JSON list of C-alpha atoms and ligand atoms in Angstrom, two decimals:
[
{"chain": "A", "resi": 1, "resn": "UNK", "atom": "CA", "xyz": [-23.07, 2.72, -7.28]},
{"chain": "A", "resi": 2, "resn": "UNK", "atom": "CA", "xyz": [-21.49, 0.29, -4.91]},
{"chain": "A", "resi": 3, "resn": "UNK", "atom": "CA", "xyz": [-19.57, 1.81, -1.84]},
{"chain": "A", "resi": 4, "resn": "UNK", "atom": "CA", "xyz": [-15.90, 2.48, -1.84]},
{"chain": "A", "resi": 5, "resn": "UNK", "atom": "CA", "xyz": [-13.61, 1.81, 1.18]},
{"chain": "A", "resi": 6, "resn": "UNK", "atom": "CA", "xyz": [-10.33, 3.47, 2.06]},
{"chain": "A", "resi": 7, "resn": "UNK", "atom": "CA", "xyz": [-7.93, 1.53, 4.29]},
{"chain": "A", "resi": 8, "resn": "UNK", "atom": "CA", "xyz": [-4.78, 3.32, 5.36]},
{"chain": "A", "resi": 9, "resn": "UNK", "atom": "CA", "xyz": [-2.11, 2.75, 7.87]},
{"chain": "A", "resi": 10, "resn": "UNK", "atom": "CA", "xyz": [1.70, 2.16, 8.38]},
{"chain": "A", "resi": 11, "resn": "UNK", "atom": "CA", "xyz": [3.60, -0.91, 7.07]},
{"chain": "A", "resi": 12, "resn": "UNK", "atom": "CA", "xyz": [2.77, -4.21, 8.50]},
{"chain": "A", "resi": 13, "resn": "UNK", "atom": "CA", "xyz": [-0.58, -3.10, 10.01]},
{"chain": "A", "resi": 14, "resn": "UNK", "atom": "CA", "xyz": [-2.25, -5.93, 8.05]},
{"chain": "A", "resi": 15, "resn": "UNK", "atom": "CA", "xyz": [-3.94, -3.55, 5.42]},
{"chain": "A", "resi": 16, "resn": "UNK", "atom": "CA", "xyz": [-3.33, -5.67, 2.34]},
{"chain": "A", "resi": 17, "resn": "UNK", "atom": "CA", "xyz": [-4.75, -8.92, 3.76]},
{"chain": "A", "resi": 18, "resn": "UNK", "atom": "CA", "xyz": [-7.65, -7.26, 5.37]},
{"chain": "A", "resi": 19, "resn": "UNK", "atom": "CA", "xyz": [-8.51, -5.16, 2.36]},
{"chain": "A", "resi": 20, "resn": "UNK", "atom": "CA", "xyz": [-8.38, -8.15, 0.02]},
{"chain": "A", "resi": 21, "resn": "UNK", "atom": "CA", "xyz": [-10.61, -10.29, 2.23]},
{"chain": "A", "resi": 22, "resn": "UNK", "atom": "CA", "xyz": [-13.07, -7.51, 2.97]},
{"chain": "A", "resi": 23, "resn": "UNK", "atom": "CA", "xyz": [-13.37, -6.78, -0.73]},
{"chain": "A", "resi": 24, "resn": "UNK", "atom": "CA", "xyz": [-13.97, -10.57, -1.47]},
{"chain": "A", "resi": 25, "resn": "UNK", "atom": "CA", "xyz": [-16.71, -10.62, 1.12]},
{"chain": "A", "resi": 26, "resn": "UNK", "atom": "CA", "xyz": [-18.35, -7.49, 0.04]},
{"chain": "A", "resi": 27, "resn": "UNK", "atom": "CA", "xyz": [-18.12, -8.22, -3.72]},
{"chain": "A", "resi": 28, "resn": "UNK", "atom": "CA", "xyz": [-15.91, -5.22, -4.29]},
{"chain": "A", "resi": 29, "resn": "UNK", "atom": "CA", "xyz": [-12.65, -4.78, -6.24]},
{"chain": "A", "resi": 30, "resn": "UNK", "atom": "CA", "xyz": [-9.41, -4.74, -4.38]},
{"chain": "A", "resi": 31, "resn": "UNK", "atom": "CA", "xyz": [-6.53, -2.30, -5.23]},
{"chain": "A", "resi": 32, "resn": "UNK", "atom": "CA", "xyz": [-3.15, -2.36, -3.38]},
{"chain": "A", "resi": 33, "resn": "UNK", "atom": "CA", "xyz": [-1.70, 1.05, -4.05]},
{"chain": "A", "resi": 34, "resn": "UNK", "atom": "CA", "xyz": [1.52, 0.32, -2.29]},
{"chain": "A", "resi": 35, "resn": "UNK", "atom": "CA", "xyz": [2.18, -2.27, -5.08]},
{"chain": "A", "resi": 36, "resn": "UNK", "atom": "CA", "xyz": [2.19, 0.63, -7.60]},
{"chain": "A", "resi": 37, "resn": "UNK", "atom": "CA", "xyz": [4.97, 2.53, -5.82]},
{"chain": "A", "resi": 38, "resn": "UNK", "atom": "CA", "xyz": [6.83, -0.77, -5.38]},
{"chain": "A", "resi": 39, "resn": "UNK", "atom": "CA", "xyz": [6.62, -1.50, -9.10]},
{"chain": "A", "resi": 40, "resn": "UNK", "atom": "CA", "xyz": [8.05, 1.89, -9.95]},
{"chain": "A", "resi": 41, "resn": "UNK", "atom": "CA", "xyz": [10.82, 1.35, -7.37]},
{"chain": "A", "resi": 42, "resn": "UNK", "atom": "CA", "xyz": [11.62, -2.07, -8.96]},
{"chain": "A", "resi": 43, "resn": "UNK", "atom": "CA", "xyz": [11.76, -0.44, -12.45]},
{"chain": "A", "resi": 44, "resn": "UNK", "atom": "CA", "xyz": [14.19, 2.19, -11.12]},
{"chain": "A", "resi": 45, "resn": "UNK", "atom": "CA", "xyz": [16.45, -0.36, -9.41]},
{"chain": "A", "resi": 46, "resn": "UNK", "atom": "CA", "xyz": [16.60, -2.41, -12.57]},
{"chain": "A", "resi": 47, "resn": "UNK", "atom": "CA", "xyz": [17.44, 0.61, -14.79]},
{"chain": "A", "resi": 48, "resn": "UNK", "atom": "CA", "xyz": [19.81, 2.20, -12.43]},
{"chain": "A", "resi": 49, "resn": "UNK", "atom": "CA", "xyz": [17.77, 5.31, -11.85]},
{"chain": "A", "resi": 50, "resn": "UNK", "atom": "CA", "xyz": [18.83, 7.51, -8.97]},
{"chain": "A", "resi": 51, "resn": "UNK", "atom": "CA", "xyz": [15.91, 7.13, -6.68]},
{"chain": "A", "resi": 52, "resn": "UNK", "atom": "CA", "xyz": [16.76, 10.55, -5.07]},
{"chain": "A", "resi": 53, "resn": "UNK", "atom": "CA", "xyz": [16.44, 12.37, -8.33]},
{"chain": "A", "resi": 54, "resn": "UNK", "atom": "CA", "xyz": [12.89, 13.63, -8.78]},
{"chain": "A", "resi": 55, "resn": "UNK", "atom": "CA", "xyz": [13.22, 14.39, -12.48]},
{"chain": "A", "resi": 56, "resn": "UNK", "atom": "CA", "xyz": [14.69, 11.04, -13.24]},
{"chain": "A", "resi": 57, "resn": "UNK", "atom": "CA", "xyz": [11.87, 9.28, -11.25]},
{"chain": "A", "resi": 58, "resn": "UNK", "atom": "CA", "xyz": [9.18, 11.28, -13.08]},
{"chain": "A", "resi": 59, "resn": "UNK", "atom": "CA", "xyz": [10.68, 10.34, -16.43]},
{"chain": "A", "resi": 60, "resn": "UNK", "atom": "CA", "xyz": [10.76, 6.70, -15.39]},
{"chain": "A", "resi": 61, "resn": "UNK", "atom": "CA", "xyz": [7.19, 6.71, -14.14]},
{"chain": "A", "resi": 62, "resn": "UNK", "atom": "CA", "xyz": [5.99, 8.22, -17.41]},
{"chain": "A", "resi": 63, "resn": "UNK", "atom": "CA", "xyz": [7.77, 5.68, -19.52]},
{"chain": "A", "resi": 64, "resn": "UNK", "atom": "CA", "xyz": [6.93, 2.41, -17.75]},
{"chain": "A", "resi": 65, "resn": "UNK", "atom": "CA", "xyz": [3.83, 0.61, -18.40]},
{"chain": "A", "resi": 66, "resn": "UNK", "atom": "CA", "xyz": [2.03, -0.36, -15.13]},
{"chain": "A", "resi": 67, "resn": "UNK", "atom": "CA", "xyz": [-0.99, -2.71, -15.27]},
{"chain": "A", "resi": 68, "resn": "UNK", "atom": "CA", "xyz": [-2.90, -4.20, -12.37]},
{"chain": "A", "resi": 69, "resn": "UNK", "atom": "CA", "xyz": [-5.25, -7.18, -12.75]},
{"chain": "A", "resi": 70, "resn": "UNK", "atom": "CA", "xyz": [-7.18, -9.09, -10.17]},
{"chain": "A", "resi": 71, "resn": "UNK", "atom": "CA", "xyz": [-6.96, -12.90, -10.19]},
{"chain": "A", "resi": 72, "resn": "UNK", "atom": "CA", "xyz": [-9.76, -15.24, -9.35]},
{"chain": "A", "resi": 73, "resn": "UNK", "atom": "CA", "xyz": [-9.17, -14.80, -5.59]},
{"chain": "A", "resi": 74, "resn": "UNK", "atom": "CA", "xyz": [-9.11, -11.05, -5.90]},
{"chain": "A", "resi": 75, "resn": "UNK", "atom": "CA", "xyz": [-5.38, -10.79, -5.43]},
{"chain": "A", "resi": 76, "resn": "UNK", "atom": "CA", "xyz": [-3.58, -8.02, -7.36]},
{"chain": "A", "resi": 77, "resn": "UNK", "atom": "CA", "xyz": [-1.29, -9.16, -10.11]},
{"chain": "A", "resi": 78, "resn": "UNK", "atom": "CA", "xyz": [1.14, -6.38, -11.07]},
{"chain": "A", "resi": 79, "resn": "UNK", "atom": "CA", "xyz": [2.66, -6.19, -14.57]},
{"chain": "A", "resi": 80, "resn": "UNK", "atom": "CA", "xyz": [5.59, -3.92, -15.39]},
{"chain": "A", "resi": 81, "resn": "UNK", "atom": "CA", "xyz": [6.00, -3.43, -19.12]},
{"chain": "A", "resi": 82, "resn": "UNK", "atom": "CA", "xyz": [4.05, -6.69, -19.56]},
{"chain": "A", "resi": 83, "resn": "UNK", "atom": "CA", "xyz": [6.10, -8.77, -17.13]},
{"chain": "A", "resi": 84, "resn": "UNK", "atom": "CA", "xyz": [4.50, -10.21, -14.06]},
{"chain": "A", "resi": 85, "resn": "UNK", "atom": "CA", "xyz": [6.44, -8.76, -11.08]},
{"chain": "A", "resi": 86, "resn": "UNK", "atom": "CA", "xyz": [3.99, -9.55, -8.23]},
{"chain": "A", "resi": 87, "resn": "UNK", "atom": "CA", "xyz": [6.60, -11.53, -6.29]},
{"chain": "A", "resi": 88, "resn": "UNK", "atom": "CA", "xyz": [9.65, -9.44, -7.15]},
{"chain": "A", "resi": 89, "resn": "UNK", "atom": "CA", "xyz": [8.13, -6.17, -5.68]},
{"chain": "A", "resi": 90, "resn": "UNK", "atom": "CA", "xyz": [8.09, -7.73, -2.30]},
{"chain": "A", "resi": 91, "resn": "UNK", "atom": "CA", "xyz": [11.90, -8.21, -2.18]},
{"chain": "A", "resi": 92, "resn": "UNK", "atom": "CA", "xyz": [13.84, -6.67, 0.68]},
{"chain": "A", "resi": 93, "resn": "UNK", "atom": "CA", "xyz": [15.70, -4.36, -1.71]},
{"chain": "A", "resi": 94, "resn": "UNK", "atom": "CA", "xyz": [12.42, -2.92, -2.82]},
{"chain": "A", "resi": 95, "resn": "UNK", "atom": "CA", "xyz": [11.30, -2.61, 0.80]},
{"chain": "A", "resi": 96, "resn": "UNK", "atom": "CA", "xyz": [14.40, -0.55, 1.58]},
{"chain": "A", "resi": 97, "resn": "UNK", "atom": "CA", "xyz": [14.05, 1.86, -1.38]},
{"chain": "A", "resi": 98, "resn": "UNK", "atom": "CA", "xyz": [10.25, 2.29, -1.87]},
{"chain": "A", "resi": 99, "resn": "UNK", "atom": "CA", "xyz": [9.77, 5.13, 0.64]},
{"chain": "A", "resi": 100, "resn": "UNK", "atom": "CA", "xyz": [12.18, 7.31, -1.23]},
{"chain": "A", "resi": 101, "resn": "UNK", "atom": "CA", "xyz": [10.31, 6.76, -4.46]},
{"chain": "A", "resi": 102, "resn": "UNK", "atom": "CA", "xyz": [6.88, 7.30, -2.76]},
{"chain": "A", "resi": 103, "resn": "UNK", "atom": "CA", "xyz": [7.92, 10.69, -1.34]},
{"chain": "A", "resi": 104, "resn": "UNK", "atom": "CA", "xyz": [8.58, 12.16, -4.84]},
{"chain": "A", "resi": 105, "resn": "UNK", "atom": "CA", "xyz": [5.56, 14.39, -5.64]},
{"chain": "A", "resi": 106, "resn": "UNK", "atom": "CA", "xyz": [5.88, 13.85, -9.46]},
{"chain": "A", "resi": 107, "resn": "UNK", "atom": "CA", "xyz": [5.60, 10.04, -8.96]},
{"chain": "A", "resi": 108, "resn": "UNK", "atom": "CA", "xyz": [2.63, 10.52, -6.60]},
{"chain": "A", "resi": 109, "resn": "UNK", "atom": "CA", "xyz": [0.87, 12.72, -9.07]},
{"chain": "A", "resi": 110, "resn": "UNK", "atom": "CA", "xyz": [1.05, 10.18, -11.81]},
{"chain": "A", "resi": 111, "resn": "UNK", "atom": "CA", "xyz": [0.07, 7.23, -9.64]},
{"chain": "A", "resi": 112, "resn": "UNK", "atom": "CA", "xyz": [-2.69, 9.18, -7.74]},
{"chain": "A", "resi": 113, "resn": "UNK", "atom": "CA", "xyz": [-4.23, 10.04, -11.13]},
{"chain": "A", "resi": 114, "resn": "UNK", "atom": "CA", "xyz": [-4.36, 6.30, -12.07]},
{"chain": "A", "resi": 115, "resn": "UNK", "atom": "CA", "xyz": [-5.73, 5.42, -8.67]},
{"chain": "A", "resi": 116, "resn": "UNK", "atom": "CA", "xyz": [-8.55, 8.04, -8.96]},
{"chain": "A", "resi": 117, "resn": "UNK", "atom": "CA", "xyz": [-9.52, 6.76, -12.42]},
{"chain": "A", "resi": 118, "resn": "UNK", "atom": "CA", "xyz": [-9.99, 3.33, -10.89]},
{"chain": "A", "resi": 119, "resn": "UNK", "atom": "CA", "xyz": [-11.90, 4.79, -7.89]},
{"chain": "A", "resi": 120, "resn": "UNK", "atom": "CA", "xyz": [-14.25, 6.66, -10.13]},
{"chain": "A", "resi": 121, "resn": "UNK", "atom": "CA", "xyz": [-15.90, 3.38, -11.07]},
{"chain": "A", "resi": 122, "resn": "UNK", "atom": "CA", "xyz": [-16.92, 2.97, -7.44]},
{"chain": "A", "resi": 123, "resn": "UNK", "atom": "CA", "xyz": [-17.06, -0.39, -5.57]},
{"chain": "A", "resi": 124, "resn": "UNK", "atom": "CA", "xyz": [-13.28, -0.46, -4.72]},
{"chain": "A", "resi": 125, "resn": "UNK", "atom": "CA", "xyz": [-11.37, -1.25, -1.57]},
{"chain": "A", "resi": 126, "resn": "UNK", "atom": "CA", "xyz": [-8.19, 0.54, -1.71]},
{"chain": "A", "resi": 127, "resn": "UNK", "atom": "CA", "xyz": [-5.27, 0.37, 0.68]},
{"chain": "A", "resi": 128, "resn": "UNK", "atom": "CA", "xyz": [-2.40, 2.68, 1.06]},
{"chain": "A", "resi": 129, "resn": "UNK", "atom": "CA", "xyz": [-1.28, 5.73, 3.06]},
{"chain": "A", "resi": 130, "resn": "UNK", "atom": "CA", "xyz": [-3.21, 8.65, 1.54]},
{"chain": "A", "resi": 131, "resn": "UNK", "atom": "CA", "xyz": [-6.39, 6.94, 0.38]},
{"chain": "A", "resi": 132, "resn": "UNK", "atom": "CA", "xyz": [-8.82, 8.57, 2.74]},
{"chain": "A", "resi": 133, "resn": "UNK", "atom": "CA", "xyz": [-7.15, 11.89, 2.67]},
{"chain": "A", "resi": 134, "resn": "UNK", "atom": "CA", "xyz": [-6.07, 12.34, -1.02]},
{"chain": "A", "resi": 135, "resn": "UNK", "atom": "CA", "xyz": [-7.04, 9.60, -3.37]},
{"chain": "A", "resi": 136, "resn": "UNK", "atom": "CA", "xyz": [-10.74, 8.90, -2.33]},
{"chain": "A", "resi": 137, "resn": "UNK", "atom": "CA", "xyz": [-11.66, 11.71, 0.22]},
{"chain": "A", "resi": 138, "resn": "UNK", "atom": "CA", "xyz": [-15.31, 11.08, -0.44]},
{"chain": "A", "resi": 139, "resn": "UNK", "atom": "CA", "xyz": [-15.15, 7.31, 0.15]},
{"chain": "A", "resi": 140, "resn": "UNK", "atom": "CA", "xyz": [-18.22, 6.02, 1.99]},
{"chain": "A", "resi": 141, "resn": "UNK", "atom": "CA", "xyz": [-15.97, 4.17, 4.53]},
{"chain": "A", "resi": 142, "resn": "UNK", "atom": "CA", "xyz": [-12.59, 4.95, 5.82]},
{"chain": "A", "resi": 143, "resn": "UNK", "atom": "CA", "xyz": [-10.45, 2.92, 8.16]},
{"chain": "A", "resi": 144, "resn": "UNK", "atom": "CA", "xyz": [-6.99, 3.50, 9.61]},
{"chain": "A", "resi": 145, "resn": "UNK", "atom": "CA", "xyz": [-5.26, 0.35, 10.84]},
{"chain": "A", "resi": 146, "resn": "UNK", "atom": "CA", "xyz": [-2.30, 0.41, 13.08]},
{"chain": "A", "resi": 147, "resn": "UNK", "atom": "CA", "xyz": [-0.44, -1.95, 15.42]},
{"chain": "A", "resi": 148, "resn": "UNK", "atom": "CA", "xyz": [2.65, -1.65, 17.69]},
{"chain": "A", "resi": 149, "resn": "UNK", "atom": "CA", "xyz": [6.00, -1.51, 15.92]},
{"chain": "A", "resi": 150, "resn": "UNK", "atom": "CA", "xyz": [6.96, -4.90, 17.29]},
{"chain": "A", "resi": 151, "resn": "UNK", "atom": "CA", "xyz": [3.82, -6.58, 16.14]},
{"chain": "A", "resi": 152, "resn": "UNK", "atom": "CA", "xyz": [4.06, -5.05, 12.73]},
{"chain": "A", "resi": 153, "resn": "UNK", "atom": "CA", "xyz": [7.70, -6.14, 12.41]},
{"chain": "A", "resi": 154, "resn": "UNK", "atom": "CA", "xyz": [6.79, -9.66, 13.47]},
{"chain": "A", "resi": 155, "resn": "UNK", "atom": "CA", "xyz": [4.05, -9.85, 10.80]},
{"chain": "A", "resi": 156, "resn": "UNK", "atom": "CA", "xyz": [6.42, -8.65, 8.08]},
{"chain": "A", "resi": 157, "resn": "UNK", "atom": "CA", "xyz": [9.05, -11.26, 9.21]},
{"chain": "A", "resi": 158, "resn": "UNK", "atom": "CA", "xyz": [6.49, -13.97, 9.12]},
{"chain": "A", "resi": 159, "resn": "UNK", "atom": "CA", "xyz": [5.62, -12.96, 5.52]},
{"chain": "A", "resi": 160, "resn": "UNK", "atom": "CA", "xyz": [9.23, -12.95, 4.55]},
{"chain": "A", "resi": 161, "resn": "UNK", "atom": "CA", "xyz": [10.10, -16.21, 6.14]},
{"chain": "A", "resi": 162, "resn": "UNK", "atom": "CA", "xyz": [7.20, -17.87, 4.29]},
{"chain": "A", "resi": 163, "resn": "UNK", "atom": "CA", "xyz": [9.19, -16.87, 1.20]},
{"chain": "A", "resi": 164, "resn": "UNK", "atom": "CA", "xyz": [12.44, -18.22, 2.52]},
{"chain": "A", "resi": 165, "resn": "UNK", "atom": "CA", "xyz": [14.02, -14.93, 3.35]},
{"chain": "A", "resi": 166, "resn": "UNK", "atom": "CA", "xyz": [15.30, -14.56, 6.96]},
{"chain": "A", "resi": 167, "resn": "UNK", "atom": "CA", "xyz": [15.93, -11.38, 8.90]},
{"chain": "A", "resi": 168, "resn": "UNK", "atom": "CA", "xyz": [16.21, -10.62, 12.65]},
{"chain": "A", "resi": 169, "resn": "UNK", "atom": "CA", "xyz": [13.37, -8.79, 14.56]},
{"chain": "A", "resi": 170, "resn": "UNK", "atom": "CA", "xyz": [15.69, -5.98, 15.61]},
{"chain": "A", "resi": 171, "resn": "UNK", "atom": "CA", "xyz": [16.71, -5.33, 11.93]},
{"chain": "A", "resi": 172, "resn": "UNK", "atom": "CA", "xyz": [13.13, -5.47, 10.79]},
{"chain": "A", "resi": 173, "resn": "UNK", "atom": "CA", "xyz": [11.93, -3.08, 13.48]},
{"chain": "A", "resi": 174, "resn": "UNK", "atom": "CA", "xyz": [14.69, -0.65, 12.51]},
{"chain": "A", "resi": 175, "resn": "UNK", "atom": "CA", "xyz": [13.68, -0.85, 8.73]},
{"chain": "A", "resi": 176, "resn": "UNK", "atom": "CA", "xyz": [9.92, -0.46, 9.43]},
{"chain": "A", "resi": 177, "resn": "UNK", "atom": "CA", "xyz": [10.60, 2.49, 11.84]},
{"chain": "A", "resi": 178, "resn": "UNK", "atom": "CA", "xyz": [12.78, 4.15, 9.16]},
{"chain": "A", "resi": 179, "resn": "UNK", "atom": "CA", "xyz": [10.04, 3.71, 6.52]},
{"chain": "A", "resi": 180, "resn": "UNK", "atom": "CA", "xyz": [7.28, 4.99, 8.91]},
{"chain": "A", "resi": 181, "resn": "UNK", "atom": "CA", "xyz": [9.36, 8.05, 9.51]},
{"chain": "A", "resi": 182, "resn": "UNK", "atom": "CA", "xyz": [9.84, 8.85, 5.80]},
{"chain": "A", "resi": 183, "resn": "UNK", "atom": "CA", "xyz": [6.16, 8.04, 4.97]},
{"chain": "A", "resi": 184, "resn": "UNK", "atom": "CA", "xyz": [4.87, 10.26, 7.90]},
{"chain": "A", "resi": 185, "resn": "UNK", "atom": "CA", "xyz": [7.23, 13.28, 7.51]},
{"chain": "A", "resi": 186, "resn": "UNK", "atom": "CA", "xyz": [7.25, 13.63, 3.75]},
{"chain": "A", "resi": 187, "resn": "UNK", "atom": "CA", "xyz": [5.82, 16.96, 2.45]},
{"chain": "A", "resi": 188, "resn": "UNK", "atom": "CA", "xyz": [3.38, 15.54, 0.03]},
{"chain": "A", "resi": 189, "resn": "UNK", "atom": "CA", "xyz": [0.42, 13.27, 1.28]},
{"chain": "A", "resi": 190, "resn": "UNK", "atom": "CA", "xyz": [2.11, 12.09, 4.48]},
{"chain": "A", "resi": 191, "resn": "UNK", "atom": "CA", "xyz": [0.70, 9.11, 6.30]},
{"chain": "A", "resi": 192, "resn": "UNK", "atom": "CA", "xyz": [-2.07, 10.35, 8.60]},
{"chain": "A", "resi": 193, "resn": "UNK", "atom": "CA", "xyz": [-5.61, 9.26, 9.36]},
{"chain": "A", "resi": 194, "resn": "UNK", "atom": "CA", "xyz": [-8.39, 11.10, 7.64]},
{"chain": "A", "resi": 195, "resn": "UNK", "atom": "CA", "xyz": [-10.46, 13.01, 10.08]},
{"chain": "A", "resi": 196, "resn": "UNK", "atom": "CA", "xyz": [-13.50, 10.80, 9.42]},
{"chain": "A", "resi": 197, "resn": "UNK", "atom": "CA", "xyz": [-11.58, 7.52, 9.43]},
{"chain": "A", "resi": 198, "resn": "UNK", "atom": "CA", "xyz": [-12.42, 4.72, 11.97]},
{"chain": "A", "resi": 199, "resn": "UNK", "atom": "CA", "xyz": [-9.13, 4.02, 13.82]},
{"chain": "A", "resi": 200, "resn": "UNK", "atom": "CA", "xyz": [-8.43, 0.35, 14.56]},
{"chain": "A", "resi": 201, "resn": "UNK", "atom": "CA", "xyz": [-5.54, -0.88, 16.64]},
{"chain": "A", "resi": 202, "resn": "UNK", "atom": "CA", "xyz": [-4.93, -4.29, 15.34]},
{"chain": "A", "resi": 203, "resn": "UNK", "atom": "CA", "xyz": [-2.03, -5.35, 17.77]},
{"chain": "A", "resi": 204, "resn": "UNK", "atom": "CA", "xyz": [-4.20, -7.88, 19.62]},
{"chain": "A", "resi": 205, "resn": "UNK", "atom": "CA", "xyz": [-6.68, -8.67, 16.86]},
{"chain": "A", "resi": 206, "resn": "UNK", "atom": "CA", "xyz": [-6.70, -11.45, 14.33]},
{"chain": "A", "resi": 207, "resn": "UNK", "atom": "CA", "xyz": [-6.96, -10.76, 10.65]},
{"chain": "A", "resi": 208, "resn": "UNK", "atom": "CA", "xyz": [-10.40, -12.37, 10.74]},
{"chain": "A", "resi": 209, "resn": "UNK", "atom": "CA", "xyz": [-11.59, -9.94, 13.54]},
{"chain": "A", "resi": 210, "resn": "UNK", "atom": "CA", "xyz": [-10.40, -6.89, 11.70]},
{"chain": "A", "resi": 211, "resn": "UNK", "atom": "CA", "xyz": [-12.16, -8.10, 8.47]},
{"chain": "A", "resi": 212, "resn": "UNK", "atom": "CA", "xyz": [-15.35, -8.76, 10.52]},
{"chain": "A", "resi": 213, "resn": "UNK", "atom": "CA", "xyz": [-15.16, -5.25, 11.96]},
{"chain": "A", "resi": 214, "resn": "UNK", "atom": "CA", "xyz": [-14.93, -3.64, 8.57]},
{"chain": "A", "resi": 215, "resn": "UNK", "atom": "CA", "xyz": [-17.48, -5.89, 6.78]},
{"chain": "A", "resi": 216, "resn": "UNK", "atom": "CA", "xyz": [-19.85, -5.37, 9.78]},
{"chain": "A", "resi": 217, "resn": "UNK", "atom": "CA", "xyz": [-19.53, -1.58, 9.61]},
{"chain": "A", "resi": 218, "resn": "UNK", "atom": "CA", "xyz": [-20.13, -1.54, 5.94]},
{"chain": "A", "resi": 219, "resn": "UNK", "atom": "CA", "xyz": [-23.11, -3.91, 5.94]},
{"chain": "A", "resi": 220, "resn": "UNK", "atom": "CA", "xyz": [-24.63, -2.20, 9.03]},
{"chain": "A", "resi": 221, "resn": "UNK", "atom": "CA", "xyz": [-24.79, 1.12, 7.18]},
{"chain": "A", "resi": 222, "resn": "UNK", "atom": "CA", "xyz": [-25.56, -0.03, 3.60]},
{"chain": "B", "resi": 301, "resn": "LIG", "atom": "O1", "xyz": [1.96, -0.73, 1.81]},
{"chain": "B", "resi": 301, "resn": "LIG", "atom": "P1", "xyz": [3.37, -0.99, 1.23]},
{"chain": "B", "resi": 301, "resn": "LIG", "atom": "O2", "xyz": [4.37, -1.41, 2.29]},
{"chain": "B", "resi": 301, "resn": "LIG", "atom": "O3", "xyz": [3.33, -1.90, 0.09]},
{"chain": "B", "resi": 301, "resn": "LIG", "atom": "O4", "xyz": [3.78, 0.48, 0.73]},
{"chain": "B", "resi": 301, "resn": "LIG", "atom": "C1", "xyz": [5.02, 0.65, 0.00]},
{"chain": "B", "resi": 301, "resn": "LIG", "atom": "C2", "xyz": [5.52, 2.03, 0.10]},
{"chain": "B", "resi": 301, "resn": "LIG", "atom": "O5", "xyz": [4.72, 2.97, -0.64]},
{"chain": "B", "resi": 301, "resn": "LIG", "atom": "C3", "xyz": [5.54, 2.66, 1.50]},
{"chain": "B", "resi": 301, "resn": "LIG", "atom": "O6", "xyz": [6.73, 3.36, 1.71]},
{"chain": "B", "resi": 301, "resn": "LIG", "atom": "C4", "xyz": [4.46, 3.71, 1.53]},
{"chain": "B", "resi": 301, "resn": "LIG", "atom": "C5", "xyz": [4.26, 4.04, 0.15]},
{"chain": "B", "resi": 301, "resn": "LIG", "atom": "N1", "xyz": [2.87, 4.25, -0.18]},
{"chain": "B", "resi": 301, "resn": "LIG", "atom": "C6", "xyz": [2.37, 5.59, -0.31]},
{"chain": "B", "resi": 301, "resn": "LIG", "atom": "O7", "xyz": [3.21, 6.45, -0.12]},
{"chain": "B", "resi": 301, "resn": "LIG", "atom": "N2", "xyz": [1.08, 5.86, -0.72]},
{"chain": "B", "resi": 301, "resn": "LIG", "atom": "C7", "xyz": [0.27, 4.83, -0.84]},
{"chain": "B", "resi": 301, "resn": "LIG", "atom": "N3", "xyz": [-0.97, 5.08, -1.17]},
{"chain": "B", "resi": 301, "resn": "LIG", "atom": "C8", "xyz": [0.68, 3.50, -0.76]},
{"chain": "B", "resi": 301, "resn": "LIG", "atom": "C9", "xyz": [1.93, 3.28, -0.43]}
]
């Protein structure tokens, strides 16, 4: 079976881009688990679900149909009840609400189940917050990517401005710090490195350098 790779870390650490490129270079399948929490958040916002109500979130997660496909470049395309919501799940309103949805144990149980099914085929690169600790504790390779808050905020701003959304650095730093806090302090599956994860501080690294480090580690030990 092909190896599986877990990539965890806080918002804006570059996980998605790095995970996608590493998967492409290694011939593995990429899964962005954050996109799944984002899709449920979008569904809740659209339906007017109270995102602080665990029971309502559980019912929502059970009723929506979530599908993830990989396009020819390996990018994840996310479908919510058959509709392609890949762009919409990155909207600032989703950014601001997703941590509340992701801390709900019932939502996590359903999504982690789905992620484990995908992981059981082997040969996946998954990025998220609890991949090395909970979703794929036996992954052959685990990485934890981080970067300074300012650098992570600058990266998120650059992504947004490429899409025509403008926000100040201060505001972005506040939003990311608030999300980090909820993600790290929640009771179920908080953000933390697995004991056997390789920690990479990417503050001063280019995306290519991070991908090279991961691909090199995997190839070196295959
Ligand atoms: O990586 P991202 O910014 O797309 O993640 C969106 C949110 O989902 C973020 O608040 C953390 C949460 N998340 C999680 O709790 N567990 C995961 N495996 C992936 C994301």
